[in-house]
Amino acid sequence: MGLDDTCNTCLVLGLGFSSTPETPPKKPPVMAAPAMSFEPFLTLGLSGESCRVTVTKKADHAVNKGGYLCHRLHHEHEELPTSAAAATAGDLYRQASPDPSAVSSFSSGRIKRERDLLSSEEVEVEKNSCRVSDEDEDGAINARKKLRLTKEQSALLEESFKQHSTLNPNQKQALARELNLKPRQVEVWFQNRRARTKLKQTEVDCEFLKRCCETLTNENRRLQKELQELKALKMAAQPFYANRSAATLTVCPSCERTGGDGNPKNPFSIPSKPRFYNHVTNPSAAC
DNA sequence: AATGTCAACTCGGAGT
DNA sequence: ACTCCGAGTTGACATT
């Protein structure tokens, strides 16, 4: 008995959670609450450490798909972005933030990023957006600074995320205006937020499946034990059932009762095995 | 110093 | 062709 035995039973847990489509529609359903939507396809097996999640880890991707660094290095030789007005609404931001356009311009292939800047409205938003200058107090130019959203901004974003985990362009614009951020920043925040939600949900699923696995292992153990007991019981009762067939009735020499035929092809018959029935010492053990 | 967090990035796939 | 999004990654900053 033990885990090895349970493994021998080939107990396998596989949950696809097909309720959530693998390829979501254009506008995926809102994952409003972590209520076991089971989107990730987790597999469980009893061999080895039971739980394997199909979500790949960072380390699995040794190769960077893109030339992000190359892009950065390339662009750092390009013209510097214009310095924006200092953060007059500075209290809104916990720390100095770079010009978002400068951040965006780290890569040269900025087709996607630039689409956010096309409309005059967005340019206006950008002008008011969180930023100081491209040059920090050390004089380092165009260094990538990390923007930290304020509590108020985070709270509002969270609130909005609770209502809808994806934004349409209008919602994005409105939220960006309200938060004094670029639409692109709002978009990124929502993307990252969805990713975090999914990761968290995956962890929850994993824990759930681990518990399932433990429960099933215990159940399997219990059933194996029960089976053993039944087998033992059957063996003990074997002489009684050994010769029950009406076709070849035999008479117990001791009490003159009849027994089965012992035909192995009869699924209900138990083959008589002399080793369990000592005619000499116990001729009527079945009785 | 090591580790965690998270905004911002690239890339590729899918929808229109 | 364009747009959006998910997956994976990077790097600045915070925390331990």
mmCIF file of C-alpha atoms (C1' of nucleotides) in Angstrom:
data_model
loop_
_atom_site.group_PDB
_atom_site.id
_atom_site.type_symbol
_atom_site.label_atom_id
_atom_site.label_comp_id
_atom_site.label_asym_id
_atom_site.label_seq_id
_atom_site.Cartn_x
_atom_site.Cartn_y
_atom_site.Cartn_z
ATOM 1 C CA MET A 1 0.000 0.000 0.000
ATOM 2 C CA GLY A 2 0.962 3.589 -0.242
ATOM 3 C CA LEU A 3 1.450 6.071 -2.953
ATOM 4 C CA ASP A 4 3.099 3.517 -5.160
ATOM 5 C CA ASP A 5 -0.025 1.473 -5.097
ATOM 6 C CA THR A 6 -2.124 4.423 -5.964
ATOM 7 C CA CYS A 7 0.158 5.145 -8.829
ATOM 8 C CA ASN A 8 -0.264 1.621 -10.035
ATOM 9 C CA THR A 9 -3.923 2.252 -10.273
ATOM 10 C CA CYS A 10 -3.115 4.895 -12.865
ATOM 11 C CA LEU A 11 -5.210 7.373 -11.026
ATOM 12 C CA VAL A 12 -5.106 10.470 -13.141
ATOM 13 C CA LEU A 13 -6.834 13.748 -12.692
ATOM 14 C CA GLY A 14 -7.424 15.772 -15.770
ATOM 15 C CA LEU A 15 -9.505 18.872 -15.669
ATOM 16 C CA GLY A 16 -10.034 20.899 -18.765
ATOM 17 C CA PHE A 17 -12.720 23.120 -17.379
ATOM 18 C CA SER A 18 -14.325 23.424 -20.701
ATOM 19 C CA SER A 19 -16.828 25.900 -19.415
ATOM 20 C CA THR A 20 -14.390 28.578 -20.410
ATOM 21 C CA PRO A 21 -13.451 28.498 -24.071
ATOM 22 C CA GLU A 22 -9.785 27.949 -24.740
ATOM 23 C CA THR A 23 -9.784 30.640 -27.309
ATOM 24 C CA PRO A 24 -11.850 33.419 -25.928
ATOM 25 C CA PRO A 25 -14.003 35.527 -28.147
ATOM 26 C CA LYS A 26 -12.957 38.964 -29.180
ATOM 27 C CA LYS A 27 -14.277 40.349 -25.987
ATOM 28 C CA PRO A 28 -13.596 37.716 -23.375
ATOM 29 C CA PRO A 29 -15.998 37.246 -20.530
ATOM 30 C CA VAL A 30 -15.371 39.335 -17.532
ATOM 31 C CA MET A 31 -13.580 37.484 -14.823
ATOM 32 C CA ALA A 32 -15.334 39.412 -12.168
ATOM 33 C CA ALA A 33 -14.653 37.135 -9.262
ATOM 34 C CA PRO A 34 -12.184 34.321 -8.715
ATOM 35 C CA ALA A 35 -15.074 31.921 -8.706
ATOM 36 C CA MET A 36 -13.525 28.781 -10.112
ATOM 37 C CA SER A 37 -13.935 29.498 -13.733
ATOM 38 C CA PHE A 38 -11.134 26.990 -14.292
ATOM 39 C CA GLU A 39 -9.947 28.514 -17.432
ATOM 40 C CA PRO A 40 -6.387 27.177 -17.173
ATOM 41 C CA PHE A 41 -5.981 23.638 -18.271
ATOM 42 C CA LEU A 42 -4.353 21.877 -15.441
ATOM 43 C CA THR A 43 -3.345 18.288 -15.434
ATOM 44 C CA LEU A 44 -2.747 16.097 -12.485
ATOM 45 C CA GLY A 45 -1.119 12.754 -12.238
ATOM 46 C CA LEU A 46 -0.181 10.636 -9.335
ATOM 47 C CA SER A 47 3.188 9.726 -10.635
ATOM 48 C CA GLY A 48 5.712 12.206 -9.414
ATOM 49 C CA GLU A 49 4.509 15.247 -7.619
ATOM 50 C CA SER A 50 0.952 15.304 -8.482
ATOM 51 C CA CYS A 51 0.291 18.707 -9.908
ATOM 52 C CA ARG A 52 1.483 20.155 -13.135
ATOM 53 C CA VAL A 53 0.276 23.419 -14.466
ATOM 54 C CA THR A 54 0.488 24.162 -18.100
ATOM 55 C CA VAL A 55 1.413 27.728 -17.454
ATOM 56 C CA THR A 56 5.021 28.071 -18.402
ATOM 57 C CA LYS A 57 7.410 29.815 -16.116
ATOM 58 C CA LYS A 58 9.697 32.629 -16.946
ATOM 59 C CA ALA A 59 12.734 30.432 -16.902
ATOM 60 C CA ASP A 60 11.291 28.333 -19.652
ATOM 61 C CA HIS A 61 11.825 31.164 -22.005
ATOM 62 C CA ALA A 62 15.516 31.649 -22.108
ATOM 63 C CA VAL A 63 15.307 33.291 -25.443
ATOM 64 C CA ASN A 64 13.795 36.687 -25.659
ATOM 65 C CA LYS A 65 11.407 36.642 -28.534
ATOM 66 C CA GLY A 66 12.012 40.195 -29.485
ATOM 67 C CA GLY A 67 14.846 42.505 -29.909
ATOM 68 C CA TYR A 68 13.748 44.717 -27.129
ATOM 69 C CA LEU A 69 17.228 45.508 -25.956
ATOM 70 C CA CYS A 70 18.358 46.089 -29.464
ATOM 71 C CA HIS A 71 15.456 48.402 -29.954
ATOM 72 C CA ARG A 72 16.345 50.279 -26.838
ATOM 73 C CA LEU A 73 19.993 50.605 -27.633
ATOM 74 C CA HIS A 74 19.134 51.665 -31.082
ATOM 75 C CA HIS A 75 16.720 54.277 -30.017
ATOM 76 C CA GLU A 76 18.856 55.731 -27.325
ATOM 77 C CA HIS A 77 20.952 57.162 -30.091
ATOM 78 C CA GLU A 78 17.988 58.787 -31.610
ATOM 79 C CA GLU A 79 16.726 62.197 -30.834
ATOM 80 C CA LEU A 80 15.546 62.764 -27.367
ATOM 81 C CA PRO A 81 11.914 63.382 -26.703
ATOM 82 C CA THR A 82 10.820 66.819 -25.742
ATOM 83 C CA SER A 83 10.864 67.656 -22.153
ATOM 84 C CA ALA A 84 7.446 67.985 -20.736
ATOM 85 C CA ALA A 85 6.195 70.393 -18.232
ATOM 86 C CA ALA A 86 7.089 69.414 -14.730
ATOM 87 C CA ALA A 87 4.456 67.660 -12.783
ATOM 88 C CA THR A 88 2.408 70.553 -11.719
ATOM 89 C CA ALA A 89 -0.072 68.131 -10.394
ATOM 90 C CA GLY A 90 2.884 66.543 -8.722
ATOM 91 C CA ASP A 91 1.029 65.519 -5.596
ATOM 92 C CA LEU A 92 -0.835 63.126 -7.747
ATOM 93 C CA TYR A 93 2.302 61.118 -8.245
ATOM 94 C CA ARG A 94 4.372 59.580 -5.613
ATOM 95 C CA GLN A 95 7.566 60.161 -7.436
ATOM 96 C CA ALA A 96 9.099 61.659 -10.456
ATOM 97 C CA SER A 97 7.898 59.916 -13.532
ATOM 98 C CA PRO A 98 9.471 59.982 -16.914
ATOM 99 C CA ASP A 99 7.849 61.464 -19.874
ATOM 100 C CA PRO A 100 5.595 58.647 -20.955
ATOM 101 C CA SER A 101 6.390 59.376 -24.515
ATOM 102 C CA ALA A 102 10.017 58.955 -23.632
ATOM 103 C CA VAL A 103 9.251 55.623 -22.087
ATOM 104 C CA SER A 104 7.308 54.621 -25.091
ATOM 105 C CA SER A 105 10.037 55.694 -27.378
ATOM 106 C CA PHE A 106 12.545 53.203 -26.089
ATOM 107 C CA SER A 107 11.833 51.071 -29.052
ATOM 108 C CA SER A 108 12.051 52.268 -32.555
ATOM 109 C CA GLY A 109 9.169 50.271 -33.931
ATOM 110 C CA ARG A 110 6.623 52.276 -32.171
ATOM 111 C CA ILE A 111 3.780 51.770 -34.554
ATOM 112 C CA LYS A 112 1.487 50.480 -31.908
ATOM 113 C CA ARG A 113 2.444 53.019 -29.335
ATOM 114 C CA GLU A 114 2.075 55.868 -31.684
ATOM 115 C CA ARG A 115 -1.466 54.962 -32.439
ATOM 116 C CA ASP A 116 -2.296 56.140 -28.966
ATOM 117 C CA LEU A 117 -0.945 59.521 -29.720
ATOM 118 C CA LEU A 118 -2.711 60.135 -32.942
ATOM 119 C CA SER A 119 -5.789 61.858 -31.754
ATOM 120 C CA SER A 120 -5.411 65.389 -30.560
ATOM 121 C CA GLU A 121 -7.397 64.513 -27.534
ATOM 122 C CA GLU A 122 -4.881 61.960 -26.513
ATOM 123 C CA VAL A 123 -2.049 64.307 -27.165
ATOM 124 C CA GLU A 124 -3.770 66.657 -24.829
ATOM 125 C CA VAL A 125 -4.050 63.953 -22.259
ATOM 126 C CA GLU A 126 -0.433 63.198 -22.694
ATOM 127 C CA LYS A 127 0.499 66.767 -22.111
ATOM 128 C CA ASN A 128 -1.214 66.620 -18.783
ATOM 129 C CA SER A 129 -0.018 63.185 -18.072
ATOM 130 C CA CYS A 130 2.247 62.210 -15.289
ATOM 131 C CA ARG A 131 5.763 63.188 -16.034
ATOM 132 C CA VAL A 132 8.562 65.391 -15.000
ATOM 133 C CA SER A 133 11.426 65.949 -17.251
ATOM 134 C CA ASP A 134 13.546 63.545 -19.176
ATOM 135 C CA GLU A 135 16.431 64.555 -17.063
ATOM 136 C CA ASP A 136 16.553 63.536 -13.462
ATOM 137 C CA GLU A 137 18.551 65.142 -10.757
ATOM 138 C CA ASP A 138 21.615 63.093 -11.637
ATOM 139 C CA GLY A 139 21.464 64.407 -15.122
ATOM 140 C CA ALA A 140 20.821 61.013 -16.552
ATOM 141 C CA ILE A 141 18.904 61.547 -19.716
ATOM 142 C CA ASN A 142 16.049 59.392 -20.859
ATOM 143 C CA ALA A 143 16.609 56.804 -18.171
ATOM 144 C CA ARG A 144 13.722 54.486 -17.773
ATOM 145 C CA LYS A 145 11.928 55.443 -14.624
ATOM 146 C CA LYS A 146 9.248 53.450 -13.041
ATOM 147 C CA LEU A 147 5.891 55.052 -12.759
ATOM 148 C CA ARG A 148 4.093 54.302 -9.549
ATOM 149 C CA LEU A 149 0.415 54.882 -9.574
ATOM 150 C CA THR A 150 -1.031 56.687 -6.605
ATOM 151 C CA LYS A 151 -3.433 54.993 -4.280
ATOM 152 C CA GLU A 152 -6.216 57.045 -5.726
ATOM 153 C CA GLN A 153 -5.331 56.031 -9.245
ATOM 154 C CA SER A 154 -4.981 52.388 -8.302
ATOM 155 C CA ALA A 155 -8.245 52.436 -6.436
ATOM 156 C CA LEU A 156 -10.078 53.929 -9.356
ATOM 157 C CA LEU A 157 -8.531 51.481 -11.763
ATOM 158 C CA GLU A 158 -9.437 48.603 -9.481
ATOM 159 C CA GLU A 159 -12.944 49.890 -9.203
ATOM 160 C CA SER A 160 -13.213 50.093 -12.924
ATOM 161 C CA PHE A 161 -11.699 46.638 -13.311
ATOM 162 C CA LYS A 162 -14.323 45.191 -11.011
ATOM 163 C CA GLN A 163 -16.980 46.527 -13.312
ATOM 164 C CA HIS A 164 -15.367 45.361 -16.518
ATOM 165 C CA SER A 165 -12.049 43.637 -16.932
ATOM 166 C CA THR A 166 -11.720 44.948 -20.463
ATOM 167 C CA LEU A 167 -12.177 48.444 -21.707
ATOM 168 C CA ASN A 168 -13.595 49.751 -24.900
ATOM 169 C CA PRO A 169 -11.869 52.764 -26.409
ATOM 170 C CA ASN A 170 -14.335 55.202 -24.939
ATOM 171 C CA GLN A 171 -14.000 53.781 -21.480
ATOM 172 C CA LYS A 172 -10.267 53.844 -21.839
ATOM 173 C CA GLN A 173 -10.297 57.464 -22.866
ATOM 174 C CA ALA A 174 -12.606 58.481 -20.080
ATOM 175 C CA LEU A 175 -10.631 56.627 -17.482
ATOM 176 C CA ALA A 176 -7.376 58.045 -18.739
ATOM 177 C CA ARG A 177 -8.790 61.534 -18.571
ATOM 178 C CA GLU A 178 -10.085 60.943 -15.108
ATOM 179 C CA LEU A 179 -6.799 59.564 -13.903
ATOM 180 C CA ASN A 180 -4.696 62.053 -15.760
ATOM 181 C CA LEU A 181 -2.907 59.232 -17.499
ATOM 182 C CA LYS A 182 -2.307 58.273 -21.072
ATOM 183 C CA PRO A 183 -4.815 55.846 -22.551
ATOM 184 C CA ARG A 184 -1.912 53.576 -23.251
ATOM 185 C CA GLN A 185 -1.065 53.507 -19.571
ATOM 186 C CA VAL A 186 -4.612 52.592 -18.702
ATOM 187 C CA GLU A 187 -4.530 49.909 -21.351
ATOM 188 C CA VAL A 188 -1.290 48.479 -19.997
ATOM 189 C CA TRP A 189 -2.612 48.549 -16.483
ATOM 190 C CA PHE A 190 -5.644 46.538 -17.513
ATOM 191 C CA GLN A 191 -3.546 44.057 -19.428
ATOM 192 C CA ASN A 192 -1.282 43.517 -16.475
ATOM 193 C CA ARG A 193 -4.221 43.347 -14.140
ATOM 194 C CA ARG A 194 -5.839 40.632 -16.217
ATOM 195 C CA ALA A 195 -2.585 38.739 -16.250
ATOM 196 C CA ARG A 196 -2.318 38.929 -12.488
ATOM 197 C CA THR A 197 -5.891 37.795 -12.089
ATOM 198 C CA LYS A 198 -5.275 34.840 -14.308
ATOM 199 C CA LEU A 199 -2.117 33.893 -12.492
ATOM 200 C CA LYS A 200 -3.867 34.106 -9.174
ATOM 201 C CA GLN A 201 -6.734 32.020 -10.462
ATOM 202 C CA THR A 202 -4.259 29.449 -11.702
ATOM 203 C CA GLU A 203 -2.724 29.227 -8.268
ATOM 204 C CA VAL A 204 -6.145 28.791 -6.733
ATOM 205 C CA ASP A 205 -6.940 26.074 -9.256
ATOM 206 C CA CYS A 206 -3.688 24.349 -8.498
ATOM 207 C CA GLU A 207 -4.431 24.306 -4.792
ATOM 208 C CA PHE A 208 -7.897 23.018 -5.464
ATOM 209 C CA LEU A 209 -6.577 20.209 -7.637
ATOM 210 C CA LYS A 210 -3.987 19.309 -5.056
ATOM 211 C CA ARG A 211 -6.740 18.874 -2.533
ATOM 212 C CA CYS A 212 -8.691 16.826 -5.061
ATOM 213 C CA CYS A 213 -5.679 14.663 -5.582
ATOM 214 C CA GLU A 214 -5.221 14.102 -1.873
ATOM 215 C CA THR A 215 -8.860 13.227 -1.456
ATOM 216 C CA LEU A 216 -8.777 10.784 -4.338
ATOM 217 C CA THR A 217 -5.574 9.236 -3.093
ATOM 218 C CA ASN A 218 -7.113 8.638 0.281
ATOM 219 C CA GLU A 219 -10.248 7.284 -1.304
ATOM 220 C CA ASN A 220 -8.202 5.024 -3.501
ATOM 221 C CA ARG A 221 -6.246 3.796 -0.508
ATOM 222 C CA ARG A 222 -9.447 3.069 1.341
ATOM 223 C CA LEU A 223 -10.933 1.183 -1.579
ATOM 224 C CA GLN A 224 -7.770 -0.846 -2.030
ATOM 225 C CA LYS A 225 -7.919 -1.811 1.589
ATOM 226 C CA GLU A 226 -11.562 -2.726 1.301
ATOM 227 C CA LEU A 227 -10.772 -4.822 -1.731
ATOM 228 C CA GLN A 228 -8.090 -6.676 0.142
ATOM 229 C CA GLU A 229 -10.472 -7.392 2.958
ATOM 230 C CA LEU A 230 -13.111 -8.644 0.571
ATOM 231 C CA LYS A 231 -10.592 -10.867 -1.120
ATOM 232 C CA ALA A 232 -9.543 -12.286 2.198
ATOM 233 C CA LEU A 233 -13.150 -12.835 3.084
ATOM 234 C CA LYS A 234 -13.731 -14.536 -0.218
ATOM 235 C CA MET A 235 -10.782 -16.808 0.309
ATOM 236 C CA ALA A 236 -12.027 -17.765 3.706
ATOM 237 C CA ALA A 237 -15.438 -18.572 2.298
ATOM 238 C CA GLN A 238 -14.078 -20.349 -0.748
ATOM 239 C CA PRO A 239 -14.609 -23.953 0.377
ATOM 240 C CA PHE A 240 -18.265 -23.221 0.831
ATOM 241 C CA TYR A 241 -18.684 -21.946 -2.709
ATOM 242 C CA ALA A 242 -16.224 -24.267 -4.322
ATOM 243 C CA ASN A 243 -18.620 -26.891 -5.609
ATOM 244 C CA ARG A 244 -21.986 -25.218 -5.915
ATOM 245 C CA SER A 245 -22.735 -26.049 -9.515
ATOM 246 C CA ALA A 246 -25.863 -27.978 -10.093
ATOM 247 C CA ALA A 247 -24.181 -29.705 -13.007
ATOM 248 C CA THR A 248 -21.594 -31.488 -10.993
ATOM 249 C CA LEU A 249 -22.864 -31.586 -7.542
ATOM 250 C CA THR A 250 -20.640 -33.084 -5.056
ATOM 251 C CA VAL A 251 -21.529 -34.121 -1.631
ATOM 252 C CA CYS A 252 -19.612 -33.087 1.355
ATOM 253 C CA PRO A 253 -18.340 -36.250 2.872
ATOM 254 C CA SER A 254 -18.963 -34.974 6.303
ATOM 255 C CA CYS A 255 -22.381 -33.326 6.266
ATOM 256 C CA GLU A 256 -23.574 -34.510 2.893
ATOM 257 C CA ARG A 257 -24.369 -31.019 1.594
ATOM 258 C CA THR A 258 -23.846 -30.151 -2.035
ATOM 259 C CA GLY A 259 -21.269 -27.703 -3.409
ATOM 260 C CA GLY A 260 -20.481 -25.818 -6.706
ATOM 261 C CA ASP A 261 -18.846 -27.055 -9.859
ATOM 262 C CA GLY A 262 -15.580 -25.153 -9.559
ATOM 263 C CA ASN A 263 -15.711 -24.277 -13.218
ATOM 264 C CA PRO A 264 -13.239 -21.438 -13.796
ATOM 265 C CA LYS A 265 -15.266 -20.136 -16.720
ATOM 266 C CA ASN A 266 -18.201 -19.561 -14.526
ATOM 267 C CA PRO A 267 -17.798 -16.041 -13.268
ATOM 268 C CA PHE A 268 -19.649 -16.799 -10.151
ATOM 269 C CA SER A 269 -17.839 -19.942 -9.356
ATOM 270 C CA ILE A 270 -14.765 -20.168 -7.257
ATOM 271 C CA PRO A 271 -12.271 -22.743 -8.355
ATOM 272 C CA SER A 272 -11.606 -25.223 -5.670
ATOM 273 C CA LYS A 273 -8.068 -25.288 -4.648
ATOM 274 C CA PRO A 274 -7.008 -28.154 -2.437
ATOM 275 C CA ARG A 275 -4.438 -26.053 -0.727
ATOM 276 C CA PHE A 276 -7.244 -24.151 0.978
ATOM 277 C CA TYR A 277 -9.231 -27.220 1.755
ATOM 278 C CA ASN A 278 -7.645 -29.948 3.630
ATOM 279 C CA HIS A 279 -9.835 -33.002 3.139
ATOM 280 C CA VAL A 280 -8.013 -34.873 5.776
ATOM 281 C CA THR A 281 -7.927 -32.434 8.632
ATOM 282 C CA ASN A 282 -11.071 -30.486 7.849
ATOM 283 C CA PRO A 283 -13.357 -32.340 5.474
ATOM 284 C CA SER A 284 -16.350 -30.106 6.140
ATOM 285 C CA ALA A 285 -14.777 -26.710 6.600
ATOM 286 C CA ALA A 286 -17.301 -25.184 4.245
ATOM 287 C CA CYS A 287 -20.197 -26.248 6.366
ATOM 288 C "C1'" DA B 1 22.200 41.643 -1.617
ATOM 289 C "C1'" DA B 2 18.307 39.007 -2.711
ATOM 290 C "C1'" DT B 3 13.747 38.998 -3.736
ATOM 291 C "C1'" DG B 4 9.180 40.829 -4.946
ATOM 292 C "C1'" DT B 5 6.237 44.036 -7.387
ATOM 293 C "C1'" DC B 6 4.626 46.131 -11.335
ATOM 294 C "C1'" DA B 7 4.627 49.494 -15.333
ATOM 295 C "C1'" DA B 8 6.019 49.058 -19.802
ATOM 296 C "C1'" DC B 9 7.826 46.619 -23.368
ATOM 297 C "C1'" DT B 10 7.957 42.977 -27.721
ATOM 298 C "C1'" DC B 11 5.943 39.534 -30.334
ATOM 299 C "C1'" DG B 12 2.518 36.738 -32.348
ATOM 300 C "C1'" DG B 13 -2.186 35.276 -33.001
ATOM 301 C "C1'" DA B 14 -6.898 36.373 -33.887
ATOM 302 C "C1'" DG B 15 -10.717 39.244 -35.288
ATOM 303 C "C1'" DT B 16 -12.528 42.757 -38.395
ATOM 304 C "C1'" DA C 1 -3.743 46.582 -42.803
ATOM 305 C "C1'" DC C 2 -5.172 47.621 -38.489
ATOM 306 C "C1'" DT C 3 -6.390 46.753 -33.808
ATOM 307 C "C1'" DC C 4 -6.628 44.256 -29.590
ATOM 308 C "C1'" DC C 5 -5.063 41.022 -26.352
ATOM 309 C "C1'" DG C 6 -2.310 37.272 -24.093
ATOM 310 C "C1'" DA C 7 2.169 35.587 -23.067
ATOM 311 C "C1'" DG C 8 6.547 36.422 -21.853
ATOM 312 C "C1'" DT C 9 10.209 39.693 -20.572
ATOM 313 C "C1'" DT C 10 12.663 43.735 -18.781
ATOM 314 C "C1'" DG C 11 14.108 46.939 -15.548
ATOM 315 C "C1'" DA C 12 13.155 50.448 -11.845
ATOM 316 C "C1'" DC C 13 11.884 50.610 -7.471
ATOM 317 C "C1'" DA C 14 10.369 48.675 -2.864
ATOM 318 C "C1'" DT C 15 10.801 45.424 0.622
ATOM 319 C "C1'" DT C 16 13.003 41.967 3.380
#
